mmCIF file of C-alpha atoms in Angstrom:
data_model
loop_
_atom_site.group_PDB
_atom_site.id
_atom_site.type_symbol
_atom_site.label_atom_id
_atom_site.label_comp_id
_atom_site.label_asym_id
_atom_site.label_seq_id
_atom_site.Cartn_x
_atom_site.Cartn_y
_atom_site.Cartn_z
ATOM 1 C CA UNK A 11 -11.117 8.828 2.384
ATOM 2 C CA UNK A 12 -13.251 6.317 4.266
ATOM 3 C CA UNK A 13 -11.325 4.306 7.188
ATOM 4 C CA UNK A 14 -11.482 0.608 7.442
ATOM 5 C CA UNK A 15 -11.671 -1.497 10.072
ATOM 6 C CA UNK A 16 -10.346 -5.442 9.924
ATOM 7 C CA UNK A 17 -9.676 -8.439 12.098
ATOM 8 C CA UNK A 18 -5.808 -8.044 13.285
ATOM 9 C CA UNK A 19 -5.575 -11.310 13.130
ATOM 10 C CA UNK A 20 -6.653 -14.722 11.464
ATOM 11 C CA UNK A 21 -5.509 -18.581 11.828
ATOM 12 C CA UNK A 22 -6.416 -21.107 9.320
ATOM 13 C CA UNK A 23 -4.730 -24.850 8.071
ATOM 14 C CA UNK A 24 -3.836 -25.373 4.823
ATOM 15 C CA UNK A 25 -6.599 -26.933 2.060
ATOM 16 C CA UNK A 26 -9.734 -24.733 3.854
ATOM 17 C CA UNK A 27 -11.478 -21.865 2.954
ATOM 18 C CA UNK A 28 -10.486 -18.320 4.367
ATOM 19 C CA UNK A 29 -13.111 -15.140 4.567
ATOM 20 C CA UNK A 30 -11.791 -12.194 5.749
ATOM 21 C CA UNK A 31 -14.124 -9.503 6.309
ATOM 22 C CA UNK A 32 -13.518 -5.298 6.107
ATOM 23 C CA UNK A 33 -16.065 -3.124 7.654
ATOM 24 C CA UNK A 34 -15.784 0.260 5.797
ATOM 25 C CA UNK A 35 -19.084 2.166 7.028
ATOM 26 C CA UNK A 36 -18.664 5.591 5.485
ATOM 27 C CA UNK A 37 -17.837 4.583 2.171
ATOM 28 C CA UNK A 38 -18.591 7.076 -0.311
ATOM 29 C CA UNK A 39 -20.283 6.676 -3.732
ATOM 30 C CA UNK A 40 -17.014 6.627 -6.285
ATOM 31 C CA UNK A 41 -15.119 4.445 -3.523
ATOM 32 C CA UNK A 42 -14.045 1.248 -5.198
ATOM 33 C CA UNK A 43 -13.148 -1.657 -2.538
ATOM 34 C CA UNK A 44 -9.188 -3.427 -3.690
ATOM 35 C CA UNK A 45 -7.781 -5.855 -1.609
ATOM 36 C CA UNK A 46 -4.034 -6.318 -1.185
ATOM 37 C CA UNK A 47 -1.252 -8.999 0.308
ATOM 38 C CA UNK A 48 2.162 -8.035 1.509
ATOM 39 C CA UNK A 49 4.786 -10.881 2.275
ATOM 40 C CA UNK A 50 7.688 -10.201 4.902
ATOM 41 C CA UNK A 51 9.723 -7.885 3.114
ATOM 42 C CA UNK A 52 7.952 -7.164 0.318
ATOM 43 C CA UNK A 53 5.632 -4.135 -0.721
ATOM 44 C CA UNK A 54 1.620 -4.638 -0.757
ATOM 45 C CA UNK A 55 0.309 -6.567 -3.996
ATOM 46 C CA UNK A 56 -2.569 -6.205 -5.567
ATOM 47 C CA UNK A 57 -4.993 -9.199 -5.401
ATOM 48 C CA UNK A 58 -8.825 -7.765 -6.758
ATOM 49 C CA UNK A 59 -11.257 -5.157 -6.671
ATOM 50 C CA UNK A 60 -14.812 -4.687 -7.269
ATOM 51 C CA UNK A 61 -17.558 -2.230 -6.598
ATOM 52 C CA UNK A 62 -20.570 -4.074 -5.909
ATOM 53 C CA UNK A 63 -22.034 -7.836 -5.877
ATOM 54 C CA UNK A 64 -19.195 -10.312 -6.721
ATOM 55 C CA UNK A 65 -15.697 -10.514 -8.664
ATOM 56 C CA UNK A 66 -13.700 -13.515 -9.071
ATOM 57 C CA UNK A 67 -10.072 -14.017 -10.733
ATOM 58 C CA UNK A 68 -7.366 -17.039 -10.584
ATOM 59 C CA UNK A 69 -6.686 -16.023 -6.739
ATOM 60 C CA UNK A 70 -9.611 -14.977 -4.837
ATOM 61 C CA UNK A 71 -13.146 -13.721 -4.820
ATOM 62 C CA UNK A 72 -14.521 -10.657 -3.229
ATOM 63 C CA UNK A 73 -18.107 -10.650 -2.446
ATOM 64 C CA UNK A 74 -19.875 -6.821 -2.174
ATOM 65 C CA UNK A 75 -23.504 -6.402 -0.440
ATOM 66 C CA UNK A 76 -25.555 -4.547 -1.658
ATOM 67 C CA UNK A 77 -24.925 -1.585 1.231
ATOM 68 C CA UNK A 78 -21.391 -1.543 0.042
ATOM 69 C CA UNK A 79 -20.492 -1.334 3.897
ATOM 70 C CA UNK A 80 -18.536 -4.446 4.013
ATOM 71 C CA UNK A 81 -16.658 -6.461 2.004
ATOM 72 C CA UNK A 82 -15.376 -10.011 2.270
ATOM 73 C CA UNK A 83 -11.983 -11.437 0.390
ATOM 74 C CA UNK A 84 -12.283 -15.537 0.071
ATOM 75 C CA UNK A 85 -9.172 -17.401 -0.623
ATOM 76 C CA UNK A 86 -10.289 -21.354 -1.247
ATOM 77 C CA UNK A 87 -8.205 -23.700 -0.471
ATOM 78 C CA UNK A 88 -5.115 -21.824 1.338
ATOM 79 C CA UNK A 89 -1.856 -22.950 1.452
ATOM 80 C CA UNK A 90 1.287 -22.136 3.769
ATOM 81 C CA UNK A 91 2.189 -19.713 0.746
ATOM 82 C CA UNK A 92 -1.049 -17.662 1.708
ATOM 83 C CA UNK A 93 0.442 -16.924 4.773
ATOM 84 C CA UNK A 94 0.660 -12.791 4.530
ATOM 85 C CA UNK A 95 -1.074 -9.580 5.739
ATOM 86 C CA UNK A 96 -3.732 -8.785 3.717
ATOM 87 C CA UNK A 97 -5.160 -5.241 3.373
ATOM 88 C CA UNK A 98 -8.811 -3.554 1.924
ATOM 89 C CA UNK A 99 -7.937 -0.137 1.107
ATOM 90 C CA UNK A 100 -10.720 2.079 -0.499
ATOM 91 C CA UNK A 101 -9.774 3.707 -3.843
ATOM 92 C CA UNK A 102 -11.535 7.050 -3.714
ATOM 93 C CA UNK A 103 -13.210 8.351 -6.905
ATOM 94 C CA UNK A 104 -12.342 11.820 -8.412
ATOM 95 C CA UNK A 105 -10.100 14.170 -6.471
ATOM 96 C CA UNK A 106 -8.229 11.635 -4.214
ATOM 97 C CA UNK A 107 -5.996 11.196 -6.961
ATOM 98 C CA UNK A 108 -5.587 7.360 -6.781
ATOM 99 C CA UNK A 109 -4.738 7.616 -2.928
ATOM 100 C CA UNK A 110 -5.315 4.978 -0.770
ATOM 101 C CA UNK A 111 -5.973 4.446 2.735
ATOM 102 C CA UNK A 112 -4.310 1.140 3.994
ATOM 103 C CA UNK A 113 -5.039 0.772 7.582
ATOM 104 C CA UNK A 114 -3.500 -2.524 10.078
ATOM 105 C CA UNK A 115 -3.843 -5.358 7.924
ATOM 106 C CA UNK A 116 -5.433 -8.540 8.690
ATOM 107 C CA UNK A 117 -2.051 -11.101 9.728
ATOM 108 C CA UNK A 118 -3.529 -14.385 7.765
ATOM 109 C CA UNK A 119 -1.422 -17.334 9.243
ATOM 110 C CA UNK A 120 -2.467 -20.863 7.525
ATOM 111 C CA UNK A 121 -1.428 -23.855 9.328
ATOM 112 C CA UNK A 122 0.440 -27.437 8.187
ATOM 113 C CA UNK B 18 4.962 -6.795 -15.363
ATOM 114 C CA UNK B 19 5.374 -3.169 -13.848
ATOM 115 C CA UNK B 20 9.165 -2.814 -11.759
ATOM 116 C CA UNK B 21 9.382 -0.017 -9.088
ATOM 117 C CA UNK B 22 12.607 0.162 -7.866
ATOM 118 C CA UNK B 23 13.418 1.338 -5.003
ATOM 119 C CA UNK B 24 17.481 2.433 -4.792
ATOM 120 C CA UNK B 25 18.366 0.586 -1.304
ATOM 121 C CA UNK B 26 17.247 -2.380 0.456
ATOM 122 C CA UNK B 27 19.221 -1.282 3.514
ATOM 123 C CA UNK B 28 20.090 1.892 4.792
ATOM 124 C CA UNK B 29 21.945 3.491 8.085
ATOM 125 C CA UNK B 30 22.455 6.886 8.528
ATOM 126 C CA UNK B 31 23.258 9.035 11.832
ATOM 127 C CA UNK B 32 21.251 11.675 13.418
ATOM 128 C CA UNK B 33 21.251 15.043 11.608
ATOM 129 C CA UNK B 34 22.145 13.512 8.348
ATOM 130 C CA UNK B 35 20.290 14.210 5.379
ATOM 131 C CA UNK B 36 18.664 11.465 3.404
ATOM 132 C CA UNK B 37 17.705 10.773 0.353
ATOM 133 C CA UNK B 38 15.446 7.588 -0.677
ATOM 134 C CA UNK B 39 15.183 6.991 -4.172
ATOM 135 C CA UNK B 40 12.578 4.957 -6.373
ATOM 136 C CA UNK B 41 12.177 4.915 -10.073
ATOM 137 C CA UNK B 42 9.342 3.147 -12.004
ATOM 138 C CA UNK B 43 9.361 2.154 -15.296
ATOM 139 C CA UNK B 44 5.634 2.295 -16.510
ATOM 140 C CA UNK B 45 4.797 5.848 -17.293
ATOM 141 C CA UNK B 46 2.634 6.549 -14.517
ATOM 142 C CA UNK B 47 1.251 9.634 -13.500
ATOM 143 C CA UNK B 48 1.127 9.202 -9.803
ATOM 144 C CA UNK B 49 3.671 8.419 -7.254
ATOM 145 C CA UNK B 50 3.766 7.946 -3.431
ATOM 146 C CA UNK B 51 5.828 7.787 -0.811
ATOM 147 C CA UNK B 52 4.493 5.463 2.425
ATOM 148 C CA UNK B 53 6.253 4.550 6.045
ATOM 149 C CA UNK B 54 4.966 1.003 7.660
ATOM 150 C CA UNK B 55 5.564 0.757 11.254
ATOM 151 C CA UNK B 56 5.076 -2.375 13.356
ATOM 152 C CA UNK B 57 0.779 -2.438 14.131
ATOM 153 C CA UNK B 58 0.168 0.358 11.921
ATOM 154 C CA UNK B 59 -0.094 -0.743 8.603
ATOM 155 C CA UNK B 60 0.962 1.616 5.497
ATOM 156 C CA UNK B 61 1.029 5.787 5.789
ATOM 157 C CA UNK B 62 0.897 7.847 3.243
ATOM 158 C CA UNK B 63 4.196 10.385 3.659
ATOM 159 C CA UNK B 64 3.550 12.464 0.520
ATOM 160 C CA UNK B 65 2.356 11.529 -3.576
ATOM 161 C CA UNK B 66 2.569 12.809 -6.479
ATOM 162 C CA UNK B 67 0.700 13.276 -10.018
ATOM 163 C CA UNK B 68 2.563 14.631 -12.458
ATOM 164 C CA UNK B 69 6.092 16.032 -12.570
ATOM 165 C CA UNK B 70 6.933 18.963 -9.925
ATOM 166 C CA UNK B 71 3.610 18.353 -8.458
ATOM 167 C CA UNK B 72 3.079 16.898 -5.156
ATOM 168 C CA UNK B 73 0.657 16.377 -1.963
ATOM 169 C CA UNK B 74 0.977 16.165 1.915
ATOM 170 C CA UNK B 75 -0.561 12.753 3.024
ATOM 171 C CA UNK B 76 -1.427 12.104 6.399
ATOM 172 C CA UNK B 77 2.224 12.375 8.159
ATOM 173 C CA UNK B 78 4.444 14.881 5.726
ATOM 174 C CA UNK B 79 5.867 16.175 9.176
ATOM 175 C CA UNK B 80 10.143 16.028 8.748
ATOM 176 C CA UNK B 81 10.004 14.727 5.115
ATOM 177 C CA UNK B 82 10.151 16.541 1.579
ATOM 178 C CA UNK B 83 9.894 15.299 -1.888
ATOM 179 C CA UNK B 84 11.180 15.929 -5.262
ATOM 180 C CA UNK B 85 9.852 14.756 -8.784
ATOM 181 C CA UNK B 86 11.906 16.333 -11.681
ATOM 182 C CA UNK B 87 11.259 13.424 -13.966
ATOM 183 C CA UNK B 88 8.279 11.159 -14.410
ATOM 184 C CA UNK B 89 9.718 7.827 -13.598
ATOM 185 C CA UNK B 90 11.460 9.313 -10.775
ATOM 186 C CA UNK B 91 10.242 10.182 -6.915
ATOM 187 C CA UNK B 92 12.521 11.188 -4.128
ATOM 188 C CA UNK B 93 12.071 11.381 -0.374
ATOM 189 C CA UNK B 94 14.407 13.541 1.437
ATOM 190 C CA UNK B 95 14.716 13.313 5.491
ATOM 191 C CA UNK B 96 15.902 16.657 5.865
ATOM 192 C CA UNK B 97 17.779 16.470 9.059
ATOM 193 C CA UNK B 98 17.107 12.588 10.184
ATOM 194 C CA UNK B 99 15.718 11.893 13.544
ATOM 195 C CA UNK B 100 15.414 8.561 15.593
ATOM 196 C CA UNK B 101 11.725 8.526 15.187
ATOM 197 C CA UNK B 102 11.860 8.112 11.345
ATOM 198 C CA UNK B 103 13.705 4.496 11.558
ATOM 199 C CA UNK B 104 11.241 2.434 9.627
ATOM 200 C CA UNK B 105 10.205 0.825 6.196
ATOM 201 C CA UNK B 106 10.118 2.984 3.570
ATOM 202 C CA UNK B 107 7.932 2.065 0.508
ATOM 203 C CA UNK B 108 7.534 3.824 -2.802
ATOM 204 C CA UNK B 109 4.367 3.017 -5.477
ATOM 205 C CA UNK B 110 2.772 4.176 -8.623
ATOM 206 C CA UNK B 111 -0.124 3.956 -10.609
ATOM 207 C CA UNK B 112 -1.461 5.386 -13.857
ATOM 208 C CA UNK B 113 -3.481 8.345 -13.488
ATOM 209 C CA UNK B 114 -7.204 8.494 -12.460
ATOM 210 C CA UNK B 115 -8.929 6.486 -9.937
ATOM 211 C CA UNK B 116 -11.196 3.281 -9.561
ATOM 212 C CA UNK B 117 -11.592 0.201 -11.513
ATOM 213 C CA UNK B 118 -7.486 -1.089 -13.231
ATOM 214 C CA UNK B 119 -5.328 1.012 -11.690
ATOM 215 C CA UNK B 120 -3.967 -0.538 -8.724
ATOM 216 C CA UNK B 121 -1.072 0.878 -6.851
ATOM 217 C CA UNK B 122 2.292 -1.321 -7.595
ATOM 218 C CA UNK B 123 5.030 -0.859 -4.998
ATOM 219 C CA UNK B 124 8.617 -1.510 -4.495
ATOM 220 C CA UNK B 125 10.333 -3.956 -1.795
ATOM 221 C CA UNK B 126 11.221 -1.478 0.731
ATOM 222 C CA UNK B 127 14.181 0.557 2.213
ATOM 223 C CA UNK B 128 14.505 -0.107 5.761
ATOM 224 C CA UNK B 129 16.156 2.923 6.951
ATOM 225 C CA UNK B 130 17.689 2.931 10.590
ATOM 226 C CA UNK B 131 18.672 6.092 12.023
ATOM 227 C CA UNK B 132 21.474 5.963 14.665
#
């Protein structure tokens, strides 16, 4: 499974905009891109997922270029609520059997 | 809504000790796992599995075994506990297959101290 690679770290106040960006270079042809949060003492949660150009839901959007090397989650308008790790594991295609690679995280702290 | 349970919140065990970590989910799926999260290293994946009696070494399998008799049901087992294995333990399914709808859901956690 491909690696990616995140900012360890972001700072935002509540009511803006927040883009956090995953580089994942090798990513192979059946890799889908998810995106998950994880609260203090909680397990990861699935947010979205997409595999090329743009998805949106109730909670974020996740924009795809077309190179697939990157991928960028948007939360608009965060709260203190948003505050959380958020993770961009690939799901590989085929034989990986649903496995995920979750790497560091990106520590999203919003702001009064 | 899909519940994984995971059978302690809390554990403490000694040195030596063997441990089991239990997690039962209650969706039918196919495939289970078994992660460790350790301060500045995110998730890692301990062992999974995809069907009953079948599992799969992840990337750190090294001191751990697992058992799946039934479906709903994945065990770890810390054969003879260490120090090094204090962490948080988390335990996930998802339906079988790969891709697009079939997102891993997780548990809350055991954080297991060895002493």
């Amino acid at each position: 499974l491909a690696k990616t690679t995140q900012p360890i770290s972001m700072d935002s106040y509540e009511g803006q905009e927040v883009n956090i960006t995953c580089s994942h270079n090798n990513i192979a042809t059946n890799d889908y891109i998810t995106w998950y949060q994880q609260f203090p003492s909680q397990g990861p949660r699935f947010i979205i997922q997409g595999y090329k150009t743009k998805v949106t839901n109730e909670v974020a959007s996740l924009f795809i270029p077309a190179d697939r090397k990157s991928s960028t989650l948007s939360l608009p308008r965060v709260s203190l609520s948003d505050t959380a790790v958020y993770y961009c594991p690939l799901a590989g295609g085929g034989s990986t059997l649903g496995r995920l690679y979750f790497g560091r995280g990106t520590q999203l702290t919003v702001w009064p | 809504d899909v519940k994984v349970t995971q059978s302690s919140r809390y554990l403490v065990k000694r040195t030596g000790e063997k441990v089991f970590l239990e997690c039962v989910q209650d969706m039918d799926h196919e495939n289970m796992f078994w992660y460790r999260q350790d301060p500045g290293l995110g998730l890692r994946l301990i062992y999974f599995s995809y069907d009953v009696k079948m599992k799969e070494k992840g990337d750190i399998p090294e001191g751990y075994s697992v058992s799946r008799e039934k479906k709903e049901r994945f065990s770890l087992i810390l054969e003879s506990a260490s120090t090094n294995q204090t962490s948080m333990y988390l335990c996930a399914s998802s339906p079988s297959g790969t891709g697009i709808g079939q997102p891993q859901h997780f548990g809350d956690g055991t954080r297991l101290s060895i002493l």
